[in-house]
Coordinates of C-alpha atoms in Angstrom, one line a residue:
Chain A
M753 CA -87.1 52.3 -6.5
P754 CA -83.8 50.6 -7.3
S755 CA -82.3 50.6 -10.8
V756 CA -83.1 47.6 -13.0
I757 CA -79.5 47.2 -14.2
E758 CA -76.5 48.7 -12.3
V759 CA -73.0 48.5 -13.8
T760 CA -70.2 50.0 -11.7
D761 CA -66.6 50.3 -12.9
L762 CA -66.9 47.2 -15.0
R763 CA -63.6 45.8 -16.3
K764 CA -62.8 42.9 -18.6
S765 CA -59.5 42.2 -20.5
Y766 CA -58.6 39.6 -23.0
G767 CA -55.0 38.6 -23.4
G768 CA -53.9 41.7 -21.5
R769 CA -56.0 44.1 -23.6
A770 CA -58.7 45.9 -21.7
V771 CA -61.9 45.5 -23.8
V772 CA -64.1 47.0 -21.1
D773 CA -62.2 49.6 -19.0
G774 CA -64.2 51.0 -16.2
V775 CA -67.8 51.3 -17.5
S776 CA -70.5 52.5 -15.2
F777 CA -74.2 53.1 -15.9
T778 CA -77.6 52.4 -14.5
V779 CA -80.8 51.5 -16.4
E780 CA -84.0 52.6 -14.7
E781 CA -87.3 50.8 -14.8
G782 CA -89.3 51.3 -17.9
E783 CA -86.5 52.9 -19.8
I784 CA -85.0 52.1 -23.3
F785 CA -81.3 52.5 -22.6
G786 CA -79.0 52.4 -25.6
I787 CA -75.4 51.3 -25.8
L788 CA -73.9 52.8 -28.9
G789 CA -70.3 52.6 -30.2
P790 CA -68.1 51.6 -33.0
N791 CA -67.3 47.9 -33.7
G792 CA -65.0 46.4 -31.1
A793 CA -65.7 49.2 -28.6
G794 CA -66.7 46.7 -25.9
K795 CA -70.5 47.0 -26.2
T796 CA -71.2 43.2 -26.5
T797 CA -68.7 42.3 -23.8
T798 CA -70.5 44.8 -21.5
V799 CA -73.9 43.3 -22.0
E800 CA -72.5 39.8 -21.8
C801 CA -71.3 40.6 -18.3
V802 CA -74.9 41.8 -17.6
E803 CA -76.3 38.5 -18.9
G804 CA -73.8 36.5 -16.9
L805 CA -72.2 35.0 -20.0
R806 CA -68.9 36.5 -19.0
V807 CA -67.3 36.9 -15.6
P808 CA -66.0 40.5 -15.1
D809 CA -62.4 41.0 -14.1
G810 CA -63.4 43.9 -11.9
G811 CA -66.3 46.1 -10.9
R812 CA -69.9 45.2 -10.0
V813 CA -73.0 44.2 -12.0
R814 CA -76.5 43.9 -10.6
V815 CA -79.7 43.0 -12.3
L816 CA -82.6 43.8 -10.0
G817 CA -80.2 43.5 -7.1
H818 CA -78.8 40.1 -8.2
D819 CA -75.3 39.2 -9.3
P820 CA -75.5 37.7 -12.9
V821 CA -72.7 35.2 -12.1
A822 CA -73.4 34.2 -8.5
D823 CA -77.2 34.3 -8.8
H824 CA -77.4 33.2 -12.5
A825 CA -80.7 31.4 -12.3
E826 CA -82.4 34.4 -10.6
V827 CA -81.0 36.8 -13.2
A828 CA -81.9 34.5 -16.1
R829 CA -85.5 34.4 -14.8
V830 CA -86.0 38.2 -14.8
L831 CA -83.7 39.1 -17.8
G832 CA -84.6 38.1 -21.3
A833 CA -81.8 38.1 -23.9
Q834 CA -81.4 38.2 -27.6
L835 CA -77.7 37.4 -28.4
Q836 CA -75.8 38.7 -31.3
Q837 CA -74.7 35.3 -32.6
S838 CA -76.7 32.3 -31.8
E839 CA -78.9 29.7 -33.5
L840 CA -81.3 27.0 -32.5
Q841 CA -81.3 23.3 -33.6
A842 CA -81.9 23.4 -37.3
K843 CA -84.8 20.9 -37.2
L844 CA -86.6 22.5 -34.3
T845 CA -89.9 24.1 -35.4
V846 CA -90.9 27.6 -34.3
R847 CA -93.7 26.2 -32.2
E848 CA -91.4 23.6 -30.5
A849 CA -88.8 26.3 -29.8
L850 CA -91.5 28.6 -28.2
E851 CA -92.9 25.7 -26.1
L852 CA -89.4 24.5 -25.1
Y853 CA -88.3 28.0 -24.0
S854 CA -91.6 28.6 -22.2
A855 CA -90.9 25.5 -20.2
F856 CA -87.7 27.0 -18.8
Y857 CA -89.4 29.7 -16.9
P858 CA -91.6 29.5 -13.8
R859 CA -94.1 32.1 -15.0
P860 CA -93.8 32.2 -18.8
A861 CA -95.8 34.6 -21.0
D862 CA -98.4 32.9 -23.3
W863 CA -96.3 32.4 -26.5
R864 CA -99.3 32.5 -28.9
P865 CA -100.1 36.2 -28.7
L866 CA -96.3 36.8 -28.7
A867 CA -95.9 34.8 -31.9
E868 CA -98.9 36.7 -33.3
R869 CA -97.4 40.1 -32.5
L870 CA -94.1 39.0 -34.1
G871 CA -95.8 37.8 -37.3
L872 CA -94.7 34.2 -36.7
T873 CA -98.2 32.6 -36.6
G874 CA -97.9 31.4 -40.1
K875 CA -94.5 29.9 -39.5
L876 CA -95.2 27.8 -36.4
S877 CA -94.6 24.5 -38.2
T878 CA -91.5 25.8 -40.0
R879 CA -88.1 24.5 -38.9
F880 CA -85.6 27.0 -37.6
G881 CA -83.2 26.2 -40.4
K882 CA -85.8 27.1 -43.0
L883 CA -86.6 30.5 -41.6
S884 CA -85.2 33.7 -43.3
G885 CA -82.8 35.8 -41.3
G886 CA -85.5 38.2 -40.4
Q887 CA -87.8 35.4 -39.2
Q888 CA -85.0 33.9 -37.1
Q889 CA -84.4 37.3 -35.6
R890 CA -88.1 37.7 -34.8
L891 CA -88.2 34.2 -33.2
F892 CA -85.2 35.2 -31.0
I893 CA -87.1 38.3 -29.9
A894 CA -90.0 36.1 -29.0
L895 CA -87.7 33.8 -27.0
A896 CA -86.2 36.8 -25.2
L897 CA -89.8 37.7 -24.1
V898 CA -91.3 34.3 -23.6
G899 CA -90.1 34.0 -20.0
G900 CA -92.1 37.1 -19.0
P901 CA -88.9 39.1 -18.1
R902 CA -88.8 42.5 -16.3
A903 CA -85.9 43.6 -18.6
V904 CA -84.5 42.5 -22.0
V905 CA -81.1 42.9 -23.5
L906 CA -81.3 43.2 -27.3
D907 CA -77.9 43.0 -29.0
E908 CA -77.6 44.2 -32.6
L909 CA -81.2 43.4 -33.0
T910 CA -81.8 44.9 -36.4
T911 CA -78.5 44.0 -38.1
G912 CA -79.2 42.2 -41.3
L913 CA -82.9 43.2 -41.4
D914 CA -84.2 45.1 -44.4
P915 CA -85.4 48.8 -43.8
R916 CA -89.1 47.7 -43.5
A917 CA -88.4 44.9 -41.1
R918 CA -86.2 47.2 -39.1
R919 CA -89.0 49.8 -38.7
D920 CA -91.4 47.0 -37.7
T921 CA -88.9 45.9 -35.1
W922 CA -88.6 49.4 -33.7
Q923 CA -92.4 49.6 -33.4
L924 CA -92.2 46.3 -31.5
I925 CA -89.5 47.5 -29.1
E926 CA -91.7 50.5 -28.2
E927 CA -94.6 48.1 -27.6
V928 CA -92.4 46.0 -25.4
R929 CA -91.5 49.0 -23.3
A930 CA -95.1 50.1 -23.2
S931 CA -95.9 46.7 -21.7
G932 CA -93.6 47.6 -18.8
V933 CA -90.4 45.8 -19.8
T934 CA -87.1 47.7 -19.4
V935 CA -85.0 47.5 -22.5
L936 CA -81.2 47.6 -22.9
L937 CA -80.4 48.0 -26.5
V938 CA -77.0 47.5 -28.2
T939 CA -76.7 49.1 -31.6
H940 CA -74.4 50.8 -34.0
F941 CA -77.3 52.4 -36.0
M942 CA -77.6 56.1 -35.1
E943 CA -81.1 56.3 -36.4
E944 CA -82.2 53.4 -34.3
A945 CA -80.7 54.9 -31.1
Q946 CA -82.0 58.4 -31.8
R947 CA -85.5 57.1 -32.5
L948 CA -85.9 54.6 -29.6
C949 CA -83.6 55.4 -26.7
D950 CA -84.4 57.5 -23.7
R951 CA -80.8 57.7 -22.8
I952 CA -77.6 56.5 -24.6
A953 CA -74.2 55.5 -23.4
V954 CA -71.6 56.0 -26.1
I955 CA -68.9 53.5 -25.6
D956 CA -65.5 53.9 -27.2
R957 CA -62.5 51.7 -26.6
G958 CA -64.0 50.2 -23.5
R959 CA -64.9 53.5 -21.8
I960 CA -68.0 55.6 -21.7
A961 CA -67.4 58.6 -23.9
A962 CA -70.7 60.2 -23.1
L963 CA -74.0 59.4 -21.4
D964 CA -77.0 61.5 -22.2
T965 CA -80.4 61.7 -23.9
P966 CA -80.2 61.6 -27.7
S967 CA -80.8 65.4 -28.0
G968 CA -78.4 66.1 -25.2
L969 CA -75.7 64.2 -27.1
I970 CA -76.4 66.2 -30.2
R971 CA -76.2 69.5 -28.3
R972 CA -72.8 68.5 -27.1
S973 CA -71.3 68.1 -30.5
A974 CA -69.2 71.1 -31.5
G975 CA -71.0 71.9 -34.7
A976 CA -74.5 71.1 -33.5
T977 CA -76.3 73.5 -35.8
V978 CA -75.4 74.1 -39.5
I979 CA -76.5 77.4 -41.1
S980 CA -76.0 77.9 -44.8
F981 CA -77.1 80.7 -47.1
S982 CA -76.2 82.8 -50.1
P983 CA -75.9 86.5 -49.1
S984 CA -77.4 89.1 -51.4
A985 CA -74.3 91.3 -50.8
P986 CA -70.7 90.4 -49.7
L987 CA -70.2 89.9 -46.0
D988 CA -67.1 90.9 -44.0
E989 CA -64.9 87.9 -43.2
R990 CA -63.9 89.3 -39.8
E991 CA -67.5 89.9 -38.8
L992 CA -68.3 86.3 -39.6
A993 CA -65.3 85.0 -37.7
A994 CA -66.4 87.0 -34.6
L995 CA -69.7 85.2 -34.4
P996 CA -70.3 83.6 -31.0
A997 CA -69.9 79.8 -30.5
L998 CA -68.8 79.5 -34.1
A999 CA -67.3 76.0 -34.9
S1000 CA -66.5 76.4 -38.6
V1001 CA -66.9 78.7 -41.6
E1002 CA -66.8 77.5 -45.2
R1003 CA -67.3 79.3 -48.4
K1004 CA -68.2 77.7 -51.7
G1005 CA -68.7 80.3 -54.4
E1006 CA -71.4 82.6 -53.1
R1007 CA -72.6 80.2 -50.5
I1008 CA -71.5 80.4 -46.9
T1009 CA -71.8 77.5 -44.5
L1010 CA -71.4 78.0 -40.7
S1011 CA -71.7 75.6 -37.9
G1012 CA -72.2 76.5 -34.3
T1013 CA -75.0 76.6 -31.8
D1014 CA -78.4 78.3 -31.4
E1015 CA -76.5 81.3 -30.3
T1016 CA -74.7 81.4 -33.6
V1017 CA -77.9 81.3 -35.5
D1018 CA -79.3 84.3 -33.5
A1019 CA -76.1 86.3 -34.1
V1020 CA -76.1 85.5 -37.9
I1021 CA -79.7 86.7 -38.2
T1022 CA -78.8 89.9 -36.3
L1023 CA -75.7 90.5 -38.4
L1024 CA -77.6 90.1 -41.7
A1025 CA -80.4 92.4 -40.5
R1026 CA -77.9 95.1 -39.5
H1027 CA -76.4 95.2 -43.0
H1028 CA -79.7 94.8 -44.7
I1029 CA -78.5 91.7 -46.4
T1030 CA -80.9 89.0 -47.5
A1031 CA -80.0 85.4 -46.9
R1032 CA -81.2 83.5 -50.0
Q1033 CA -81.9 79.8 -49.7
L1034 CA -81.4 79.9 -46.0
R1035 CA -81.1 76.5 -44.3
V1036 CA -80.7 75.9 -40.6
V1037 CA -80.2 72.2 -39.9
D1038 CA -79.7 70.5 -36.6
A1039 CA -76.7 68.1 -36.4
T1040 CA -77.7 64.5 -36.2
L1041 CA -76.6 61.8 -33.7
D1042 CA -74.1 60.8 -36.4
D1043 CA -72.2 64.1 -36.0
A1044 CA -72.3 63.8 -32.3
F1045 CA -71.1 60.2 -32.5
L1046 CA -68.2 61.1 -34.8
D1047 CA -67.2 63.8 -32.4
L1048 CA -67.3 61.5 -29.4
T1049 CA -65.5 58.5 -30.8
A1050 CA -62.1 58.4 -32.3
G1051 CA -61.6 56.8 -35.7
P1052 CA -60.1 53.3 -35.8
A1053 CA -57.0 54.6 -37.6
E1054 CA -55.8 56.5 -34.5
E1055 CA -56.2 53.4 -32.4
E1056 CA -53.8 51.5 -34.8
A1057 CA -51.2 54.3 -34.4
A1058 CA -51.5 54.4 -30.6
Chain B
M333 CA -82.1 16.6 -16.2
N334 CA -84.7 18.8 -17.8
T335 CA -87.5 16.8 -19.2
A336 CA -88.6 19.4 -21.8
V337 CA -85.0 19.4 -23.2
L338 CA -84.9 15.6 -23.2
R339 CA -88.2 15.3 -25.0
T340 CA -87.0 17.9 -27.6
E341 CA -83.7 16.1 -28.2
F342 CA -85.5 12.8 -28.7
R343 CA -87.8 14.4 -31.2
L344 CA -84.9 15.9 -33.0
L345 CA -83.0 12.6 -33.2
R346 CA -86.1 11.1 -34.9
R347 CA -85.7 13.7 -37.6
E348 CA -82.2 12.5 -38.5
P349 CA -82.6 9.5 -40.7
A350 CA -78.8 9.1 -41.3
T351 CA -78.1 9.0 -37.6
I352 CA -80.9 6.5 -37.0
F353 CA -79.6 4.3 -39.8
W354 CA -76.0 4.3 -38.5
I355 CA -76.8 3.9 -34.8
F356 CA -80.0 1.8 -34.9
L357 CA -80.1 -0.2 -38.1
F358 CA -76.5 -0.6 -39.4
P359 CA -75.2 -2.9 -36.6
S360 CA -78.1 -5.4 -37.1
L361 CA -77.9 -5.1 -40.8
L362 CA -74.2 -5.9 -40.7
L363 CA -75.1 -8.9 -38.5
A364 CA -77.8 -10.0 -40.9
I365 CA -75.4 -9.8 -43.9
L366 CA -72.6 -11.7 -42.1
G367 CA -75.1 -14.3 -40.8
S368 CA -76.4 -14.9 -44.3
I369 CA -72.9 -16.1 -45.3
P370 CA -73.1 -19.9 -44.9
S371 CA -69.7 -20.4 -43.4
F372 CA -70.6 -17.9 -40.6
R373 CA -73.3 -20.4 -39.5
H374 CA -70.9 -23.4 -38.9
A375 CA -69.3 -24.0 -35.5
D376 CA -65.7 -23.1 -35.5
A377 CA -63.2 -24.9 -33.2
S378 CA -60.9 -21.8 -33.0
M379 CA -63.9 -19.9 -31.4
G380 CA -64.5 -22.5 -28.8
G381 CA -67.1 -24.3 -30.8
L382 CA -69.2 -21.2 -31.3
R383 CA -70.3 -20.1 -34.8
P384 CA -68.9 -16.8 -36.2
V385 CA -72.5 -15.4 -36.2
D386 CA -72.6 -16.0 -32.4
V387 CA -69.4 -14.1 -31.9
Y388 CA -70.6 -11.2 -34.1
V389 CA -73.7 -10.4 -32.0
P390 CA -71.6 -8.7 -29.2
I391 CA -69.5 -7.0 -31.9
A392 CA -72.7 -5.6 -33.5
V393 CA -73.7 -4.3 -30.1
L394 CA -70.3 -2.5 -29.8
I395 CA -70.7 -1.0 -33.2
A396 CA -73.9 0.6 -32.1
L397 CA -72.0 2.1 -29.1
I398 CA -69.2 3.4 -31.4
M399 CA -71.7 4.9 -33.8
S400 CA -73.6 6.8 -31.1
G401 CA -71.1 7.7 -28.5
A402 CA -67.9 8.1 -30.4
Q403 CA -69.3 9.3 -33.8
G404 CA -72.8 10.8 -33.3
L405 CA -72.4 12.6 -30.0
P406 CA -69.3 14.7 -30.8
Q407 CA -70.9 15.9 -34.0
V408 CA -74.0 17.1 -32.3
L409 CA -72.3 18.6 -29.3
T410 CA -69.7 20.4 -31.3
G411 CA -72.4 21.7 -33.7
Y412 CA -74.4 23.0 -30.7
R413 CA -71.4 24.9 -29.4
E414 CA -70.3 26.1 -32.8
R415 CA -73.7 27.5 -33.7
G416 CA -74.3 29.2 -30.4
I417 CA -77.1 26.9 -29.3
L418 CA -75.4 26.3 -26.0
R419 CA -74.8 30.0 -25.6
R420 CA -78.5 30.8 -26.1
M421 CA -79.5 28.2 -23.6
S422 CA -77.0 29.6 -21.0
V423 CA -79.0 32.8 -20.7
T424 CA -82.1 30.9 -19.6
P425 CA -82.6 29.5 -16.1
V426 CA -81.8 26.1 -17.6
R427 CA -78.1 25.6 -18.0
P428 CA -76.5 24.3 -21.3
S429 CA -75.4 21.3 -19.3
A430 CA -79.0 20.1 -19.5
L431 CA -78.6 20.0 -23.3
L432 CA -75.4 17.9 -23.0
A433 CA -77.0 15.5 -20.5
A434 CA -80.0 15.2 -22.8
Q435 CA -77.9 14.4 -25.8
M436 CA -75.9 11.8 -23.9
A437 CA -79.1 10.2 -22.7
V438 CA -80.7 10.2 -26.2
Q439 CA -77.5 8.8 -27.8
G440 CA -77.1 6.2 -25.0
V441 CA -80.7 5.0 -25.3
A442 CA -80.5 4.8 -29.1
A443 CA -77.4 2.6 -28.8
L444 CA -79.0 0.4 -26.1
A445 CA -82.1 0.0 -28.3
S446 CA -79.8 -0.9 -31.2
A447 CA -78.1 -3.5 -28.9
V448 CA -81.4 -5.0 -28.1
L449 CA -82.3 -5.1 -31.8
A450 CA -79.0 -6.9 -32.6
L451 CA -79.8 -9.5 -29.9
V452 CA -83.3 -10.0 -31.2
V453 CA -82.1 -10.3 -34.9
G454 CA -79.4 -12.7 -33.8
R455 CA -81.9 -14.8 -31.9
A456 CA -84.7 -14.7 -34.4
A457 CA -82.8 -15.0 -37.6
F458 CA -79.8 -17.2 -36.7
G459 CA -80.7 -18.9 -33.4
V460 CA -78.0 -17.1 -31.4
T461 CA -78.7 -17.8 -27.7
L462 CA -79.5 -14.7 -25.6
P463 CA -76.8 -13.8 -23.1
R464 CA -76.7 -16.6 -20.4
Q465 CA -75.5 -14.1 -17.7
P466 CA -78.0 -11.2 -18.4
A467 CA -77.0 -9.1 -15.3
G468 CA -73.3 -9.3 -16.2
Y469 CA -74.1 -8.6 -19.9
L470 CA -76.1 -5.5 -18.9
L471 CA -73.4 -4.2 -16.6
A472 CA -70.7 -4.6 -19.3
L473 CA -73.0 -3.0 -21.8
L474 CA -73.8 0.0 -19.6
L475 CA -70.1 0.5 -18.7
A476 CA -69.2 0.2 -22.4
A477 CA -71.9 2.8 -23.3
A478 CA -70.6 5.1 -20.6
S479 CA -67.0 4.9 -21.9
A480 CA -68.2 5.4 -25.5
L481 CA -70.1 8.6 -24.5
A482 CA -67.2 9.8 -22.4
L483 CA -64.9 9.3 -25.5
G484 CA -67.3 11.2 -27.7
S485 CA -67.3 14.0 -25.1
V486 CA -63.5 14.2 -25.2
V487 CA -63.6 14.4 -29.1
S488 CA -66.1 17.2 -28.8
A489 CA -64.0 18.9 -26.1
L490 CA -60.9 18.8 -28.4
S491 CA -62.7 19.9 -31.5
R492 CA -63.4 23.6 -32.2
T493 CA -65.6 22.9 -35.2
T494 CA -67.8 20.1 -36.5
K495 CA -65.2 19.6 -39.3
V496 CA -62.5 18.9 -36.8
A497 CA -64.9 16.7 -34.8
G498 CA -65.6 14.8 -38.0
A499 CA -61.9 14.4 -38.8
I500 CA -61.0 13.2 -35.3
G501 CA -64.1 11.0 -35.4
S502 CA -63.0 9.2 -38.5
M503 CA -59.5 8.9 -37.3
V504 CA -60.6 7.1 -34.1
L505 CA -63.3 5.1 -35.9
F506 CA -61.0 2.4 -37.4
P507 CA -59.0 1.7 -34.2
M508 CA -62.2 1.5 -32.3
M509 CA -63.8 -0.9 -34.8
F510 CA -60.7 -3.0 -34.8
S511 CA -60.4 -3.2 -31.0
A512 CA -64.1 -4.1 -30.9
G513 CA -63.2 -7.1 -33.1
V514 CA -65.0 -6.2 -36.3
W515 CA -62.2 -7.6 -38.5
I516 CA -60.9 -10.3 -36.1
P517 CA -62.9 -11.1 -33.0
V518 CA -60.8 -10.2 -30.0
R519 CA -61.1 -13.8 -28.7
S520 CA -59.5 -15.0 -32.0
M521 CA -56.6 -12.5 -32.0
P522 CA -53.1 -13.6 -31.4
H523 CA -52.4 -13.7 -27.7
A524 CA -50.0 -10.7 -27.6
L525 CA -52.3 -8.6 -29.7
A526 CA -55.3 -9.6 -27.6
R527 CA -53.6 -8.6 -24.4
V528 CA -53.0 -5.1 -25.7
V529 CA -56.5 -4.8 -27.3
Q530 CA -58.1 -5.8 -24.0
L531 CA -56.7 -2.7 -22.4
T532 CA -58.7 -0.5 -24.8
P533 CA -62.3 0.3 -23.9
F534 CA -63.9 -1.6 -26.7
G535 CA -61.4 -4.5 -26.5
A536 CA -62.3 -4.9 -22.8
A537 CA -66.0 -4.5 -23.6
A538 CA -65.8 -7.2 -26.3
R539 CA -64.2 -9.7 -23.9
A540 CA -66.7 -8.8 -21.1
L541 CA -69.7 -9.2 -23.4
D542 CA -68.3 -12.6 -24.7
Q543 CA -67.9 -13.9 -21.2
A544 CA -71.4 -12.8 -20.2
A545 CA -72.9 -14.2 -23.4
S546 CA -71.5 -17.6 -22.7
G547 CA -72.8 -17.6 -19.1
D548 CA -69.8 -16.4 -17.0
W549 CA -69.7 -13.3 -14.9
P550 CA -67.4 -10.9 -16.9
A551 CA -63.9 -10.7 -15.5
W552 CA -63.5 -7.8 -13.1
G553 CA -60.3 -7.0 -14.9
H554 CA -62.2 -6.1 -18.1
L555 CA -64.9 -4.3 -16.2
G556 CA -62.2 -2.4 -14.3
V557 CA -60.6 -1.4 -17.6
L558 CA -63.9 0.0 -18.8
A559 CA -64.6 1.8 -15.5
A560 CA -61.1 3.3 -15.5
W561 CA -61.5 4.6 -19.1
T562 CA -64.8 6.1 -18.3
V563 CA -63.4 7.9 -15.3
L564 CA -60.4 9.1 -17.2
L565 CA -62.2 10.2 -20.3
T566 CA -65.0 11.9 -18.3
G567 CA -62.3 13.8 -16.3
A568 CA -60.6 14.9 -19.6
A569 CA -63.9 16.0 -21.1
V570 CA -64.8 18.0 -18.0
R571 CA -61.3 19.5 -17.9
W572 CA -61.2 20.5 -21.6
F573 CA -64.8 21.1 -22.7
R574 CA -65.5 24.7 -23.6
W575 CA -69.0 26.1 -23.6
E576 CA -68.2 28.4 -26.5

């Protein structure tokens, strides 16, 4: 089965500056694929090329085999989109917006259950300009789905939502995927990416820094596992330093904090057992996607210096 | 033209009382106020024996076109672009050009309805005879409406924000009102001034409407000026308009 979205060596520059610099990835049917990266990394430009809003300078983009620029109408029929910054006419009601956008598609979904699922039923007669930020966002999700798309692009979907609304939205995205729609999700929230995505492309300065499953990305980071404890008797510094796959050692008073991999954990346990030392308040914590992300992407300060 | 978009834009226009006032009611209201001044109802030799109120009917018609095409349209279009409404529509199978076309149709129809209202008010309240050359009048009116919409599109093309569109709009409002003859009817202007004003879209439209109102076929020169402006302004709008 062909991929739903194929991006090959995508390039786009503005004023001589490469914003997207050779990005390639494929999104498979039924997947939630995340694009994660710092602000200004080229995430939005990449998905705007997928949506046909921008014409790439180089490379190839295909959505179910169609070129988003040359076959725009075909791509627009199968690909729903929620844009990062857009509005509707202020005096258009929710019902009118749903009816209008349904009329744009040959085989639209019934908008009533969609509005129901998004909690918009009580707001059908409310004008767009009177909706709260979260309600506007939910309406845009409904509009992205109203055409009965095979895939949707959701760009910074939960930005500006309160934590509760964000969790509700995550639930909704999982339901959308369960209904057979492929999801391309742009985000800068680690928790969101970790919770929802099957695979994540980390984009930094227009390039893909890593592409893996969330747990794969975490495993890649140098200090993927953090072990901390207070030993019941002093430990030899040299023995600690010789631990396999060790990334860092830190001492604070009695407490020792090590970072490394599963291998390091095994070795620490063996070492302690050999010396009959008890590890008090032992904590073994997996690194989060945050740690992996910080390892993979360079800080903005370095970019300024370059 | 997408009918769903067109219906929606009509519905939205009806929710804008200020726009409805300026496009639809203001020209006829102005005509009614001027017509209620007694001196405006006496025949004037300098106007070829017509009464000022007769002369002000075509001017009211032109004010409707100025209010819709040159004032209303750029505000709406620039706002649609500024707020990402055009962007949102461009990721649907219907292109954002459908929204522009619908807005032009809606503004154009509102202006033409306002023109009809001015003719009716003139006829009913002040006994102004209806245009004696209706086909010529209609042609001049449609050409004038086209050039007004094209002018509004150029203003929108040159304005990045609705604020800029508003500023440009008020800058061009007075020259347009003047050339349409709001202060001095074009036919009463000094000859040298009239010659220049007749080369502007609304000056040419004023003369063409006058001629058709009194029963003559409008001079091809005036219609030509209108057509030329329409083509020129449309070309400029197409060249400079940005979707985002």
